[in-house]
Coordinates of C-alpha atoms and ligand atoms in Angstrom, one line a residue:
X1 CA 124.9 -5.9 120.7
X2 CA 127.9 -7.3 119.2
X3 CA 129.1 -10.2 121.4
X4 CA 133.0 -9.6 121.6
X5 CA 135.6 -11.7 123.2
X6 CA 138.2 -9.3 122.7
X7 CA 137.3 -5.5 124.0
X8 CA 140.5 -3.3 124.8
X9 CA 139.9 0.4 125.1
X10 CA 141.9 3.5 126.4
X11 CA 143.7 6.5 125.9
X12 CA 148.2 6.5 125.4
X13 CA 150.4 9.1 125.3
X14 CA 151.7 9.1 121.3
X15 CA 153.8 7.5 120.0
X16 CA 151.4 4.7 120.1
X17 CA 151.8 1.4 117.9
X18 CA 149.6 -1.6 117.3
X19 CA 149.8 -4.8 115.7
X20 CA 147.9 -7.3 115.4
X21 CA 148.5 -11.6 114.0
X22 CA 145.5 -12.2 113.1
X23 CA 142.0 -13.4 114.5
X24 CA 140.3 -16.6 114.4
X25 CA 138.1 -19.5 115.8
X26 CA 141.2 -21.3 117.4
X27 CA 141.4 -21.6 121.2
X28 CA 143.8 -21.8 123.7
X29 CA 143.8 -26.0 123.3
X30 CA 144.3 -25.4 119.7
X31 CA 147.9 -23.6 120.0
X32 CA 150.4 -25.2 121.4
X33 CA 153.1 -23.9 123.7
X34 CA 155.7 -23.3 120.5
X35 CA 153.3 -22.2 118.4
X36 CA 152.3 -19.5 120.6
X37 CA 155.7 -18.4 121.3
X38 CA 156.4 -17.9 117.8
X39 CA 153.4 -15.7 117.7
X40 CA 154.5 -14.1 120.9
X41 CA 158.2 -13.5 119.3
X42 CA 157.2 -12.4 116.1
X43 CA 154.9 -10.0 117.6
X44 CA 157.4 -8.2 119.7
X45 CA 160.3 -8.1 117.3
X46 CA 157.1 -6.1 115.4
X47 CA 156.6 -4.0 118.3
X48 CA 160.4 -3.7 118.9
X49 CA 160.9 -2.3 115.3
X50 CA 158.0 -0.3 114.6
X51 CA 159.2 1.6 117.8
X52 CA 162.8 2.2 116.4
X53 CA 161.3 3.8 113.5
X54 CA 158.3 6.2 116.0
X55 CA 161.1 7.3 118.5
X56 CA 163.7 8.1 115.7
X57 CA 161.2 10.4 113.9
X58 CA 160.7 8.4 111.0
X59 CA 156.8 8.7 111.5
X60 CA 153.7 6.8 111.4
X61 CA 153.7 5.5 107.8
X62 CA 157.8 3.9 108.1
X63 CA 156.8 2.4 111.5
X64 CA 153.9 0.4 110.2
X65 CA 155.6 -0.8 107.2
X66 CA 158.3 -2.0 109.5
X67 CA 156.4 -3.7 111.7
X68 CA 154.8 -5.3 109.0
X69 CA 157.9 -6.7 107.5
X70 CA 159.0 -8.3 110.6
X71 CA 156.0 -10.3 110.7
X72 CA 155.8 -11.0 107.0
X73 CA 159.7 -12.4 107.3
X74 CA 158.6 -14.3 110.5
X75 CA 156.9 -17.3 108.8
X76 CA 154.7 -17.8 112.0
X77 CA 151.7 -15.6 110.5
X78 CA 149.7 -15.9 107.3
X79 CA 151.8 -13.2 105.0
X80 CA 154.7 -13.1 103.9
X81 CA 157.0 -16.1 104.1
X82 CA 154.6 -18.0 106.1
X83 CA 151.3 -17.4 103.7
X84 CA 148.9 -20.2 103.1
X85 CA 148.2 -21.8 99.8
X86 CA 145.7 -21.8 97.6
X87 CA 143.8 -24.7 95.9
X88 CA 146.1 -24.6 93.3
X89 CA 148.9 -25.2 95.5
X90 CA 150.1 -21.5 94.9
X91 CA 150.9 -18.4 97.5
X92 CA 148.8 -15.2 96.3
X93 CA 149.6 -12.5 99.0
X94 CA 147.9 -9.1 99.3
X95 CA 148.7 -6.2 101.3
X96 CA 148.2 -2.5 101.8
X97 CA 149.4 0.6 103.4
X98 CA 147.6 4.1 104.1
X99 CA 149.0 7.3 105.1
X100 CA 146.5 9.2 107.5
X101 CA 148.1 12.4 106.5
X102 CA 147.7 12.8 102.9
X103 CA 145.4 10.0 102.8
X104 CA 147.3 8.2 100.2
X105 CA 147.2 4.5 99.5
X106 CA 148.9 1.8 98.2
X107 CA 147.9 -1.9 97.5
X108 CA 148.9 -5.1 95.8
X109 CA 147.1 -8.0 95.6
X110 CA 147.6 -11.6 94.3
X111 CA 151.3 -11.0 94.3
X112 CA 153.3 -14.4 93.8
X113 CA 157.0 -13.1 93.4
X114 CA 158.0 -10.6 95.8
X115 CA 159.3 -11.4 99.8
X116 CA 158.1 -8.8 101.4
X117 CA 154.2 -7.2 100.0
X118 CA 154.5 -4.1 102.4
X119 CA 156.9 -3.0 100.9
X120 CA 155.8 -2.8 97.3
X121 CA 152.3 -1.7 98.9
X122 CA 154.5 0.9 100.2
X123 CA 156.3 2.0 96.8
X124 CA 152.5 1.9 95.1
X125 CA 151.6 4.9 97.8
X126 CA 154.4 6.8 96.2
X127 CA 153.9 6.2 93.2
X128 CA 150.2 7.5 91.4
X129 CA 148.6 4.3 91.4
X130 CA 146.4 2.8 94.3
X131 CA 146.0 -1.0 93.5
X132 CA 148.0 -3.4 91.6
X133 CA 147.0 -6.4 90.9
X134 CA 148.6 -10.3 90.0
X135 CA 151.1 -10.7 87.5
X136 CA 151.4 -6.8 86.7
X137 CA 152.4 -5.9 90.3
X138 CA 155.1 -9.1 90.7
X139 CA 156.3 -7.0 87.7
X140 CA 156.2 -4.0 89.1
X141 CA 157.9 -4.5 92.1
X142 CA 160.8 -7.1 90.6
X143 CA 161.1 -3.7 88.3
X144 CA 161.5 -1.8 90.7
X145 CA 163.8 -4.0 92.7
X146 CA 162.2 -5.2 95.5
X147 CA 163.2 -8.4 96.9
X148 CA 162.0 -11.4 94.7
X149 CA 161.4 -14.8 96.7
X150 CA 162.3 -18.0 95.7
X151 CA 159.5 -20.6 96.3
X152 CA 161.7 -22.0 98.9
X153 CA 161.1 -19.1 101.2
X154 CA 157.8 -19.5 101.7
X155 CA 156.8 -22.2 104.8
X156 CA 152.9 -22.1 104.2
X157 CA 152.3 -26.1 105.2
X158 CA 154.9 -26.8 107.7
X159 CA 154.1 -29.2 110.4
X160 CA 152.5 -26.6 112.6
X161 CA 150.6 -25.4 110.5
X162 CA 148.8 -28.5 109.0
X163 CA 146.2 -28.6 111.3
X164 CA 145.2 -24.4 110.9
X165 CA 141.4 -23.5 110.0
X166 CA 141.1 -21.7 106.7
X167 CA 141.6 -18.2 107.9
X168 CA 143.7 -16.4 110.8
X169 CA 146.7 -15.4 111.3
X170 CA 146.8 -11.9 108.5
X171 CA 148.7 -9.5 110.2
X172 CA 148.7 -5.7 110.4
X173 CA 149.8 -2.8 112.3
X174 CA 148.2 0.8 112.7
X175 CA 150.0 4.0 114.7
X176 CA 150.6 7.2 115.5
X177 CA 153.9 9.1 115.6
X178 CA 154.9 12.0 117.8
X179 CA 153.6 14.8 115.4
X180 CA 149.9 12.8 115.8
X181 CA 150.2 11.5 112.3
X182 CA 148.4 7.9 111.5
X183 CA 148.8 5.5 109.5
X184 CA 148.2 1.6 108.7
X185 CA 149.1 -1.6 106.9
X186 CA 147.6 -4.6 106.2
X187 CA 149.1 -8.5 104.9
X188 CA 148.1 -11.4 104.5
X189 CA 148.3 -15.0 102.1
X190 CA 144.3 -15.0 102.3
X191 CA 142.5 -17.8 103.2
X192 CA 143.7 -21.8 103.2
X193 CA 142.5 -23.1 99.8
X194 CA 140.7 -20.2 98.4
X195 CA 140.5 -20.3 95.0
X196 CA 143.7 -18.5 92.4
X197 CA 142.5 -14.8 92.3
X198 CA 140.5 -14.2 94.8
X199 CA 141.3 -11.4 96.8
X200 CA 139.7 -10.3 100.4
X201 CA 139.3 -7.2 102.2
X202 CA 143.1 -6.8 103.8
X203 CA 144.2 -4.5 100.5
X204 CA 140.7 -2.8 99.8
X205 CA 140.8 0.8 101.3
X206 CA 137.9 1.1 103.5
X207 CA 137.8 -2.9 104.5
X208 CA 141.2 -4.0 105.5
X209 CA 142.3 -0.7 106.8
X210 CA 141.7 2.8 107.1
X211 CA 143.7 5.4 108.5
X212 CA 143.1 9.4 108.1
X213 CA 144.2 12.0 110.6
X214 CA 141.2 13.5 111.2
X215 CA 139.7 10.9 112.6
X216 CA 141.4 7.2 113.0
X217 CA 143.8 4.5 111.9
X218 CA 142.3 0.9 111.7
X219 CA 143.7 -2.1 110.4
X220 CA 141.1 -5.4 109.9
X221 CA 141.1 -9.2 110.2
X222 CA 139.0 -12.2 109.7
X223 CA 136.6 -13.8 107.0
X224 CA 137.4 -11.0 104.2
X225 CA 134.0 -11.5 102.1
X226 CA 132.4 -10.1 104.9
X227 CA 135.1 -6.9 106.2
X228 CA 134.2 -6.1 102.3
X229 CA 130.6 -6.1 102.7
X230 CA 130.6 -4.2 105.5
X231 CA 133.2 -2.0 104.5
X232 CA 134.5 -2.4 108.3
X233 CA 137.7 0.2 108.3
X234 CA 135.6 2.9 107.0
X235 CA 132.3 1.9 108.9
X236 CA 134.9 3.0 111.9
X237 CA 135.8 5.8 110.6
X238 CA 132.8 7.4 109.7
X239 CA 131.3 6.9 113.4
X240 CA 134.6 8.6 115.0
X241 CA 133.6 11.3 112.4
X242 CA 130.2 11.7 113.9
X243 CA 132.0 11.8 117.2
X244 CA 131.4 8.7 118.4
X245 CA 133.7 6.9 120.9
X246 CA 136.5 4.6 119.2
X247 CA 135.3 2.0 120.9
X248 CA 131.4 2.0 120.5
X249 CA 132.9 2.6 116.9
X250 CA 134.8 -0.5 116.6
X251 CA 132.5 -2.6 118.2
X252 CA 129.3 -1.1 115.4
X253 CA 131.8 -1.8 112.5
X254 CA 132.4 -5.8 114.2
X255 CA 128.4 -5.6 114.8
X256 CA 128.4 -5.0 110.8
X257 CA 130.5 -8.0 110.0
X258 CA 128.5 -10.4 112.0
X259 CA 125.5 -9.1 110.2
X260 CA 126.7 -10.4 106.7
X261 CA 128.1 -13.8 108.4
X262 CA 131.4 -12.6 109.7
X263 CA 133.6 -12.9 112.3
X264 CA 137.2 -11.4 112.8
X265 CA 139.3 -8.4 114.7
X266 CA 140.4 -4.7 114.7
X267 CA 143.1 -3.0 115.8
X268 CA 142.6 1.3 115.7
X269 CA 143.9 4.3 117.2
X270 CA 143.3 7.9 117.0
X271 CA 145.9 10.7 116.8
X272 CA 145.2 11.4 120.0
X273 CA 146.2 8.2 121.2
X274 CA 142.5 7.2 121.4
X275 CA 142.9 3.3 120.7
X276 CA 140.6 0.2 120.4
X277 CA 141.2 -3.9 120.3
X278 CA 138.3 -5.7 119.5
X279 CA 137.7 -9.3 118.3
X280 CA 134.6 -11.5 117.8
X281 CA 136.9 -15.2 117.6
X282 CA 138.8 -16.7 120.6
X283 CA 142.4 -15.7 118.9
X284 CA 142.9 -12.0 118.3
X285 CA 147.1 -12.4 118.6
X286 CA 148.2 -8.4 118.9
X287 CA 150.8 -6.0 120.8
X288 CA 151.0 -2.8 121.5
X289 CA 153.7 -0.2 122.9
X290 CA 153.5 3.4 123.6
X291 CA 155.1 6.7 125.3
X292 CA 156.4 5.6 128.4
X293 CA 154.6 2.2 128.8
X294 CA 156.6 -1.2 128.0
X295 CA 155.6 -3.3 124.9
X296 CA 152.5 -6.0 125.7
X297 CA 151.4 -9.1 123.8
X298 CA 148.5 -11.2 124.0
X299 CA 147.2 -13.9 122.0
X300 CA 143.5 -14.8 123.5
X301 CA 140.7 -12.4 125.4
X302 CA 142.9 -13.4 128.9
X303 CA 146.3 -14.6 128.0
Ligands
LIG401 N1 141.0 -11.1 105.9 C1 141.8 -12.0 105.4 C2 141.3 -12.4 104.0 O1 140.2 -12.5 103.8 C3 142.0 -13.3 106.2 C4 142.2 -13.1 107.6 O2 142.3 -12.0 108.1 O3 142.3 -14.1 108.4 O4 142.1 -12.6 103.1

């Protein structure tokens, strides 16, 4: 049995949306009071847009990439503007989105150019490739005219941030729209000091996310060798597809992880509205709003 710190469970009415911040070994002494309300804040500005986009009908695939963008852009979380560097003093950001509908996918990975990863994840899905990779997808998406960022934009070793284990803070962000379509996205910077070029599990299909209508939505986080070994997004998957429970499901595909020396979160949902929060690390920041329920936010297993 896995042992999880973090075990949500239950059914919502769709619309449902999800995001998660990240997971990690931090603990409520690690994160300070403004720390955590610049998790808090960039979580439910997230939440707050994502849900523009599900109750205007834009659907499952717009909301997550939304979301997304918020908390790449809020330079509290490790994607985006506020991605960690590597050993060579460089930001390499991946991310990925997957439409549960159609089942297509798009990815980047070691980007170095661009603001806002989702987004040219997002234009790969439309396009007919799956995953672009370093200097070819900065090109890609400065072709294509997606926001380039200066080097000033990122804030990867600000004060706060100094004192950060390796991994944490990836975010993502899984849902289902009113027509019980899913979909989910994945971002991150990687891990503190990883080495130029290597790549984890948040833009791999199957690892960092999943999301097909049939069955579920997931989006991953934590130490990425492992969510690759595992294959963790579609390890959930294919035990909702054998009919098991979303949460037994989650908790097998975190079971998995540990197995090969892992530890990390999930966020998944169902089109039903059928959704799951786990975690096997103190920190598992995430929010979650749905049909006729307020927005909630919580950054440890009790607070
Ligand atoms: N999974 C991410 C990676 O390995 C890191 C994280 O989620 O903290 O790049």
């Amino acid at each position: 049995m896995t042992a999880l710190t973090v075990a949500e469970a239950g059914r919502r009415r769709p619309p449902v949306l999800i995001v998660h911040g990240g997971a990690g070994p931090r603990t409520p002494a690690d994160v300070d009071g403004p720390r955590r309300q610049a998790f808090r804040d960039a979580v439910s500005a997230a939440l707050a847009a994502g849900w523009d986009d599900l109750s205007s009908g834009a659907g499952a695939v717009a909301a997550v990439v939304t979301a997304v963008v918020v908390l790449e852009d809020s330079g509290a979380l490790n994607a985006g503007r506020g991605s960690v560097r590597t050993s060579a003093g460089t930001v390499e950001m991946d991310a990925a989105v997957v439409a549960g509908t159609t089942r297509d996918v798009g990815a980047v990975a070691a980007v170095q150019a661009v603001r806002n990863p989702v987004r040219v994840a997002r234009a790969v899905l439309d396009d007919r490739w799956v995953l672009l990779a370093g200097p070819g997808a900065d090109r890609y998406a400065l072709d294509g005219g997606y926001e380039p960022a200066d080097p000033d934009w990122f804030v990867p070793d600000g004060p706060a941030r100094t004192a950060d284990p390796p991994s944490g803070d990836t975010v993502g962000a899984v849902a289902v729209d009113a027509a019980g379509r899913t979909a989910a996205a994945t971002s991150t910077g990687g891990v503190r000091g990883q080495i130029p070029g290597r790549v984890g599990d948040s833009p791999v299909i199957g690892a960092g996310l999943w999301a097909d209508d049939r069955t579920v939505a997931v989006s991953t986080t934590g130490t990425g060798e492992a969510f690759l070994r595992a294959l963790a997004a579609h390890h959930v998957h294919l035990l909702v597809a054998g009919g098991a429970e979303i949460a037994d499901a989650s908790a097998a595909a975190l079971g998995e992880v540990r197995a090969v020396g892992g530890h990390g979160g999930l966020i998944a949902v169902t089109p039903a509205g059928d959704h799951a929060v786990m975690a096997t690390t103190p920190l598992m920041i995430r929010g979650i709003v749905s049909e006729g329920e307020p927005a909630a936010v919580q950054l440890f297993a009790a607070n």
